[in-house]
Coordinates of C-alpha atoms in Angstrom, one line a residue:
M1 CA 72.5 163.4 9.1
A2 CA 75.4 163.2 7.5
R3 CA 75.1 164.5 3.5
E4 CA 75.5 161.4 1.1
K5 CA 79.0 162.0 -1.4
K6 CA 78.8 161.8 -4.4
P7 CA 81.6 159.3 -6.1
V8 CA 84.9 160.8 -7.2
H9 CA 85.5 160.1 -10.5
K10 CA 88.4 157.9 -11.3
V11 CA 90.7 158.8 -14.5
Q12 CA 92.0 155.4 -16.2
M13 CA 93.9 156.0 -18.7
T14 CA 94.6 153.6 -21.9
D15 CA 96.6 154.2 -25.0
G16 CA 94.2 155.4 -26.9
K17 CA 93.9 158.3 -24.8
R18 CA 96.7 159.2 -24.6
N19 CA 97.0 159.9 -27.6
I20 CA 94.2 161.7 -27.9
I21 CA 95.6 164.0 -25.8
Q22 CA 98.5 164.4 -27.5
Q23 CA 96.6 165.1 -30.6
L24 CA 94.3 167.8 -28.6
L25 CA 98.2 169.0 -27.1
Q26 CA 99.6 170.0 -30.5
E27 CA 95.8 170.6 -32.4
Y28 CA 94.8 173.4 -30.0
D29 CA 98.7 174.8 -27.9
I30 CA 96.5 174.0 -24.8
Q31 CA 98.9 176.2 -22.5
S32 CA 95.2 176.5 -19.6
A33 CA 92.5 175.1 -18.1
E34 CA 90.5 177.6 -20.1
D35 CA 92.0 176.4 -23.6
I36 CA 91.3 172.7 -22.6
Q37 CA 87.6 174.1 -22.1
D38 CA 87.7 176.0 -25.2
A39 CA 89.0 172.7 -27.1
L40 CA 86.0 170.5 -25.5
K41 CA 83.6 173.5 -26.9
D42 CA 85.6 173.4 -30.3
L43 CA 85.3 169.7 -30.3
L44 CA 81.3 169.8 -29.0
G45 CA 80.6 171.5 -32.1
G46 CA 82.6 169.2 -34.1
T47 CA 81.4 166.1 -33.4
I48 CA 77.6 167.5 -33.7
K49 CA 78.2 168.6 -37.0
E50 CA 79.3 165.2 -37.8
M51 CA 76.7 163.3 -36.4
M52 CA 74.4 165.6 -38.4
E53 CA 76.1 165.1 -41.4
A54 CA 75.6 161.1 -40.9
E55 CA 71.7 161.3 -40.1
M56 CA 71.2 163.5 -43.3
D57 CA 73.0 160.4 -44.8
D58 CA 71.2 158.0 -42.9
H59 CA 67.7 160.1 -44.3
L60 CA 68.6 160.7 -47.8
G61 CA 70.1 156.9 -47.9
Y62 CA 73.3 157.9 -49.6
E63 CA 76.4 159.5 -48.4
K64 CA 77.8 163.1 -49.8
S65 CA 79.9 162.2 -52.0
E66 CA 77.7 159.7 -54.0
R67 CA 75.4 159.9 -56.6
S68 CA 71.0 159.6 -56.2
D69 CA 68.4 160.1 -58.3
S70 CA 66.3 160.5 -55.5
D71 CA 64.2 163.5 -55.5
D72 CA 65.4 165.2 -52.2
Y73 CA 68.4 165.9 -51.4
R74 CA 70.9 167.9 -49.2
N75 CA 70.0 172.1 -49.6
G76 CA 73.0 173.9 -47.1
Y77 CA 73.1 174.5 -43.7
K78 CA 71.2 176.9 -40.9
S79 CA 73.2 178.1 -38.7
K80 CA 71.8 176.9 -34.8
R81 CA 72.8 178.6 -31.5
I82 CA 73.1 176.3 -29.0
N83 CA 73.6 176.8 -25.0
S84 CA 76.2 173.9 -23.9
S85 CA 78.2 173.2 -20.3
Y86 CA 81.3 175.2 -22.4
G87 CA 79.2 177.6 -22.9
S88 CA 77.4 178.9 -26.5
M89 CA 78.2 178.0 -29.5
D90 CA 76.8 177.7 -33.3
I91 CA 76.6 174.9 -35.5
Q92 CA 75.7 174.2 -38.8
V93 CA 72.5 171.9 -39.3
P94 CA 72.5 170.3 -42.8
Q95 CA 69.3 171.5 -44.7
D96 CA 67.1 168.4 -47.4
R97 CA 65.2 170.4 -49.8
K98 CA 62.2 168.5 -48.8
S99 CA 62.5 169.9 -45.4
T100 CA 61.7 166.4 -43.9
F101 CA 65.4 165.9 -42.1
E102 CA 64.4 165.9 -38.9
P103 CA 68.0 165.7 -36.4
Q104 CA 68.0 163.6 -33.1
V105 CA 71.6 164.4 -31.7
V106 CA 69.9 168.6 -31.2
K107 CA 66.5 168.6 -32.2
K108 CA 65.1 171.3 -34.0
R109 CA 63.7 173.9 -31.9
Q110 CA 66.2 172.7 -28.8
K111 CA 68.4 175.2 -27.6
D112 CA 70.3 173.8 -25.0
I113 CA 72.0 170.3 -24.3
S114 CA 73.5 170.8 -20.9
D115 CA 70.2 170.4 -19.1
I116 CA 70.4 173.6 -17.8
D117 CA 66.5 173.4 -17.0
Q118 CA 67.3 171.4 -14.4
K119 CA 70.4 174.0 -13.4
I120 CA 67.9 176.5 -12.8
I121 CA 65.5 174.8 -11.3
S122 CA 67.9 174.0 -9.0
M123 CA 68.7 177.4 -7.8
Y124 CA 65.3 178.8 -7.8
A125 CA 65.0 175.7 -5.3
K126 CA 68.2 177.4 -3.3
G127 CA 66.6 181.1 -3.1
M128 CA 68.6 182.6 -6.4
T129 CA 66.5 184.9 -7.8
T130 CA 66.5 185.6 -11.5
R131 CA 68.9 187.7 -11.6
Q132 CA 70.8 186.3 -10.0
I133 CA 70.7 183.0 -11.8
S134 CA 71.0 184.6 -15.4
D135 CA 74.4 186.7 -13.5
T136 CA 75.3 182.5 -12.3
L137 CA 74.6 181.4 -15.8
E138 CA 76.9 184.0 -17.9
D139 CA 79.6 183.8 -15.1
I140 CA 80.6 180.1 -15.7
Y141 CA 78.5 179.1 -18.8
G142 CA 79.1 182.2 -20.7
F143 CA 76.1 182.7 -22.0
E144 CA 72.9 185.1 -21.7
A145 CA 69.9 183.8 -20.2
S146 CA 67.1 186.7 -20.0
E147 CA 64.4 186.6 -16.6
G148 CA 62.1 185.9 -18.8
F149 CA 63.5 183.2 -20.1
I150 CA 64.5 181.6 -16.9
S151 CA 61.0 182.6 -15.4
D152 CA 59.7 180.3 -18.5
V153 CA 61.4 177.6 -17.6
T154 CA 60.5 177.6 -13.7
D155 CA 57.2 178.1 -14.9
K156 CA 57.2 174.6 -16.3
I157 CA 56.9 173.4 -13.0
M158 CA 53.4 174.6 -12.3
P159 CA 51.5 171.6 -13.6
Q160 CA 53.6 169.3 -11.2
I161 CA 52.5 171.9 -8.1
E162 CA 48.8 171.8 -8.8
D163 CA 49.4 167.7 -9.3
W164 CA 51.2 167.6 -5.9
Q165 CA 48.4 169.9 -4.4
N166 CA 46.0 167.7 -5.4
R167 CA 47.5 164.3 -4.9
P168 CA 45.2 161.7 -2.3
L169 CA 46.6 161.8 1.0
S170 CA 45.9 159.2 3.7
D171 CA 43.3 158.5 5.6
V172 CA 44.0 159.0 8.9
Y173 CA 47.0 161.4 10.5
P174 CA 48.0 160.9 13.9
V175 CA 49.4 164.4 14.2
L176 CA 49.4 167.9 11.6
Y177 CA 51.3 171.0 11.9
I178 CA 49.8 174.4 10.8
D179 CA 52.6 177.5 10.8
A180 CA 52.9 180.7 8.9
I181 CA 56.2 182.4 7.5
H182 CA 55.0 185.6 5.5
Y183 CA 56.6 187.2 2.8
S184 CA 56.6 190.5 1.0
V185 CA 54.9 190.0 -2.8
R186 CA 54.4 192.8 -5.4
D187 CA 51.0 193.5 -7.2
N188 CA 50.2 195.1 -9.7
G189 CA 53.0 197.4 -8.1
I190 CA 51.6 197.0 -4.6
I191 CA 53.8 195.8 -2.1
R192 CA 51.5 192.9 0.0
K193 CA 52.4 191.0 3.2
L194 CA 50.8 187.7 2.0
A195 CA 51.4 184.0 4.6
A196 CA 52.3 181.0 3.4
Y197 CA 50.8 178.4 5.6
V198 CA 52.5 175.2 5.5
I199 CA 50.4 172.0 6.7
L200 CA 53.1 169.0 7.5
G201 CA 51.6 165.5 8.1
I202 CA 53.1 162.4 10.9
N203 CA 51.7 159.6 9.4
N204 CA 51.2 156.6 10.6
D205 CA 55.0 155.2 10.0
G206 CA 56.2 158.3 11.5
Y207 CA 57.1 160.1 8.7
K208 CA 57.3 164.0 8.0
E209 CA 55.3 164.6 5.1
V210 CA 54.2 167.8 3.6
L211 CA 50.4 167.7 2.6
T212 CA 49.9 171.4 1.4
I213 CA 51.2 174.3 1.7
E214 CA 48.4 177.6 1.3
V215 CA 49.8 181.2 0.3
G216 CA 46.7 183.3 1.5
E217 CA 46.2 186.9 2.5
N218 CA 43.7 187.1 5.2
E219 CA 43.0 184.5 8.2
S220 CA 39.2 184.1 9.3
S221 CA 37.4 180.4 10.4
K222 CA 36.2 180.5 7.1
Y223 CA 39.3 180.2 5.3
W224 CA 40.7 177.9 7.9
L225 CA 37.5 176.1 7.2
S226 CA 38.1 176.0 3.5
V227 CA 42.0 174.3 3.6
L228 CA 40.9 171.9 6.1
N229 CA 38.2 170.6 3.8
G230 CA 40.1 170.6 1.0
L231 CA 41.9 167.9 3.2
K232 CA 39.4 165.6 3.2
N233 CA 38.6 166.3 -0.3
R234 CA 42.1 165.2 -0.6
G235 CA 41.1 161.7 1.2
V236 CA 41.9 162.3 4.6
K237 CA 38.8 160.9 7.0
D238 CA 40.1 161.7 10.3
I239 CA 43.0 163.7 12.1
L240 CA 43.9 162.8 16.0
I241 CA 45.7 166.1 17.2
I242 CA 46.7 169.8 14.7
C243 CA 49.7 171.4 17.0
A244 CA 49.4 175.6 15.8
D245 CA 50.0 178.7 17.2
G246 CA 46.9 181.0 18.0
L247 CA 46.0 181.0 14.1
T248 CA 43.2 183.3 13.5
G249 CA 40.0 181.5 13.2
I250 CA 41.6 177.7 13.5
K251 CA 39.8 176.0 16.8
E252 CA 36.4 176.8 15.3
A253 CA 37.5 175.9 11.8
I254 CA 38.6 172.3 13.6
S255 CA 35.7 171.5 15.1
A256 CA 33.5 171.8 12.1
S257 CA 35.6 170.1 9.7
F258 CA 37.3 167.7 12.3
P259 CA 34.9 167.4 15.3
K260 CA 36.8 164.8 16.9
T261 CA 39.4 166.3 16.4
E262 CA 42.2 167.9 19.2
Y263 CA 43.9 171.5 18.7
Q264 CA 46.5 171.5 20.8
R265 CA 48.0 175.1 21.2
C266 CA 51.9 175.7 20.3
I267 CA 53.7 175.5 24.0
V268 CA 56.5 177.3 22.4
H269 CA 54.6 180.5 20.5
Q270 CA 53.2 180.9 23.3
V271 CA 55.8 180.9 25.7
R272 CA 57.3 183.4 22.9
N273 CA 54.3 185.5 23.0
T274 CA 54.2 185.7 26.4
M275 CA 57.8 186.6 26.7
K276 CA 57.5 190.0 25.1
Y277 CA 56.5 191.6 27.7
V278 CA 59.4 190.4 29.5
A279 CA 62.0 192.3 29.9
D280 CA 65.8 191.5 29.4
K281 CA 66.9 191.0 32.4
D282 CA 63.3 188.9 34.1
R283 CA 63.2 186.4 30.6
K284 CA 65.4 184.1 32.5
P285 CA 63.4 183.7 35.4
F286 CA 60.7 184.2 33.9
C287 CA 60.7 180.9 31.4
T288 CA 62.3 179.4 34.3
D289 CA 58.8 180.0 36.1
L290 CA 56.8 178.6 32.6
K291 CA 58.2 176.0 32.8
T292 CA 56.8 174.8 35.5
I293 CA 53.8 175.4 34.0
Y294 CA 53.6 173.0 31.2
Q295 CA 56.2 170.3 32.3
A296 CA 53.5 170.2 34.6
P297 CA 53.0 165.8 35.7
N298 CA 48.9 165.8 35.1
E299 CA 46.4 169.4 34.5
E300 CA 45.3 170.4 38.2
K301 CA 49.4 170.6 39.4
A302 CA 50.2 172.7 36.1
L303 CA 47.2 175.0 36.8
D304 CA 48.5 175.3 40.5
A305 CA 51.6 176.3 38.4
L306 CA 49.8 178.7 36.4
E307 CA 48.5 180.8 39.4
R308 CA 51.8 180.6 40.8
V309 CA 53.1 182.3 38.1
T310 CA 50.7 184.8 37.7
E311 CA 50.7 185.8 40.9
K312 CA 54.8 186.2 41.4
W313 CA 54.6 188.3 37.8
N314 CA 51.1 190.1 37.9
E315 CA 52.2 193.4 39.5
K316 CA 55.0 194.2 37.3
Y317 CA 53.4 192.4 33.8
P318 CA 50.1 191.9 34.3
N319 CA 49.4 191.5 30.6
S320 CA 51.9 188.4 30.3
M321 CA 49.9 185.7 31.6
K322 CA 46.5 186.7 30.4
S323 CA 47.0 184.6 27.2
W324 CA 47.2 181.3 29.2
K325 CA 44.3 181.4 31.1
Q326 CA 42.0 183.0 28.1
N327 CA 44.0 179.8 26.1
W328 CA 44.0 177.2 28.1
D329 CA 41.3 174.6 26.9
A330 CA 43.9 174.7 23.6
I331 CA 47.3 174.7 25.9
S332 CA 46.1 171.9 28.4
P333 CA 45.6 168.7 25.8
I334 CA 48.9 167.3 26.3
F335 CA 48.4 167.4 30.9
K336 CA 46.8 163.6 29.0
F337 CA 50.0 162.4 27.9
S338 CA 53.8 161.0 28.5
T339 CA 56.9 162.8 28.3
E340 CA 57.7 161.3 24.6
V341 CA 53.8 162.3 23.2
R342 CA 54.1 166.1 24.4
K343 CA 57.9 165.9 23.0
V344 CA 55.7 165.0 19.6
I345 CA 53.0 167.3 20.3
Y346 CA 53.4 170.4 22.1
T347 CA 55.6 172.6 19.8
T348 CA 55.9 172.5 16.1
N349 CA 60.4 171.6 16.0
A350 CA 58.9 169.4 13.8
I351 CA 57.8 171.5 11.1
E352 CA 60.8 174.2 12.5
S353 CA 63.7 172.7 9.8
L354 CA 61.0 173.1 7.4
N355 CA 60.5 176.8 8.1
A356 CA 64.1 177.5 8.6
T357 CA 64.2 177.0 4.5
Y358 CA 61.5 178.6 3.5
R359 CA 63.1 181.4 5.7
K360 CA 66.3 181.6 3.5
L361 CA 63.4 182.6 0.6
N362 CA 63.4 186.1 2.8
R363 CA 66.9 186.9 2.9
Q364 CA 67.9 186.8 -0.4
R365 CA 64.4 187.6 -2.3
S366 CA 63.2 190.7 -0.8
V367 CA 60.4 191.0 -2.6
F368 CA 58.7 188.2 -4.6
P369 CA 57.6 189.7 -8.2
S370 CA 54.4 187.2 -7.7
D371 CA 52.3 185.2 -5.6
T372 CA 52.6 182.9 -8.0
A373 CA 57.1 183.7 -8.0
L374 CA 56.3 182.3 -4.5
L375 CA 54.6 179.2 -4.3
K376 CA 57.3 178.2 -7.2
A377 CA 60.0 179.2 -4.8
L378 CA 57.8 177.1 -1.7
Y379 CA 57.5 173.9 -3.6
L380 CA 60.9 174.0 -4.6
S381 CA 62.5 175.1 -1.4
T382 CA 60.2 171.7 0.1
F383 CA 61.5 169.8 -1.8
E384 CA 64.8 170.5 -1.8
A385 CA 63.9 169.6 2.2
T386 CA 62.5 166.8 1.8
K387 CA 64.9 165.0 0.5
K388 CA 66.5 164.1 3.5
W389 CA 63.3 163.3 5.3
N390 CA 64.1 159.4 5.1
L391 CA 63.9 158.7 9.1
P392 CA 60.7 158.2 10.9
L393 CA 60.3 160.3 14.3
R394 CA 62.8 158.6 17.5
N395 CA 60.4 155.5 19.6
W396 CA 57.0 156.6 17.0
G397 CA 56.8 153.1 18.1
Q398 CA 56.3 153.7 21.7
V399 CA 54.3 157.4 20.5
Y400 CA 51.7 155.6 18.3
G401 CA 51.3 152.9 21.0
E402 CA 50.0 155.5 23.5
L403 CA 47.9 157.3 20.7
S404 CA 46.5 154.0 19.6
I405 CA 44.8 153.4 23.6
M406 CA 44.1 157.1 23.8
Y407 CA 42.3 157.1 21.0
E408 CA 40.6 153.9 20.7
G409 CA 39.5 152.4 17.6
R410 CA 41.3 155.8 15.3
L411 CA 44.6 154.4 14.5
P412 CA 45.7 151.4 11.9
Q413 CA 47.1 148.7 14.5

């Protein structure tokens, strides 16, 4: 889908604007675009100061040049450094004797007026490290932001992540996909490999929805049971099909938590795992033969094809087809469905575009400083990726109709 273009600002000149520009040119001897930035920075500081002076007049009830019997009065200025879109600047904040003045244009303890928090979070979402963000802010805006400051800013989204991870879910999901991306994370000086398990659902209207992201180390039936029970605790009562690779313990966990749910092993992953055993010169004909299995019109013909392919390649690659027979109960559900439904459930392609976003994090960060940093990056990347999910899956009406018939009474009509 084409990216939405931002509206272009159209400059409309007036006599008033022309007079201001002429005064700027004379006052600041502007010769370059950099001179314009410096002039605007100076004007911004001056404007803030004048606005604060007006706020102080309103607070005290009299202007600077007037006399008053009030027991509160001006008490000099306090220097304050703030960050703006034009860089860092020092402003003079007027003070009153009773310290009751509360400026509004730049509030107390406010050190930024450029929405820099949102800029930092946006850069973090695109996979930039804290060091890269710090360097970028200095290059573009001319002020330093320590890595600790950037970490503090991104930590502000942790309550949002917690709310997102605990939000209520739909009663029924026709299809769920589970996939994993692995990352290196530093833990007490030791670098460990952690897996980020992404659970993506297709809701009843055919829209993709990331249900949760789980960062874990060891797969087991106990682990997956806790993950699936977490979905139940958030309102999920039924799942028709769960599509996943051969995750350790996933089959047993599905049987325990959602006994009516069908487990479909991802065919694409199955093929990839098979091709690990195959030499480059044989890959193309081997893949062509594998298609006769998973594209068969029914399970009977698929089993016939499985025997033929196994017999043909067994002597040369004796281990290549073992997993097909061992996992046939999880491979075979697709043969009950039409081509349109198979396109939805035989692969985790629906999650691949999301995984591509997650893989960018690996390219930009060789090691994450903590599992919290990893979770923040994953959440923000998810938010960026899902902004574009504004259309249902193709032919979803036909798919939903077939699933409704196949799993009678389990989907809303």
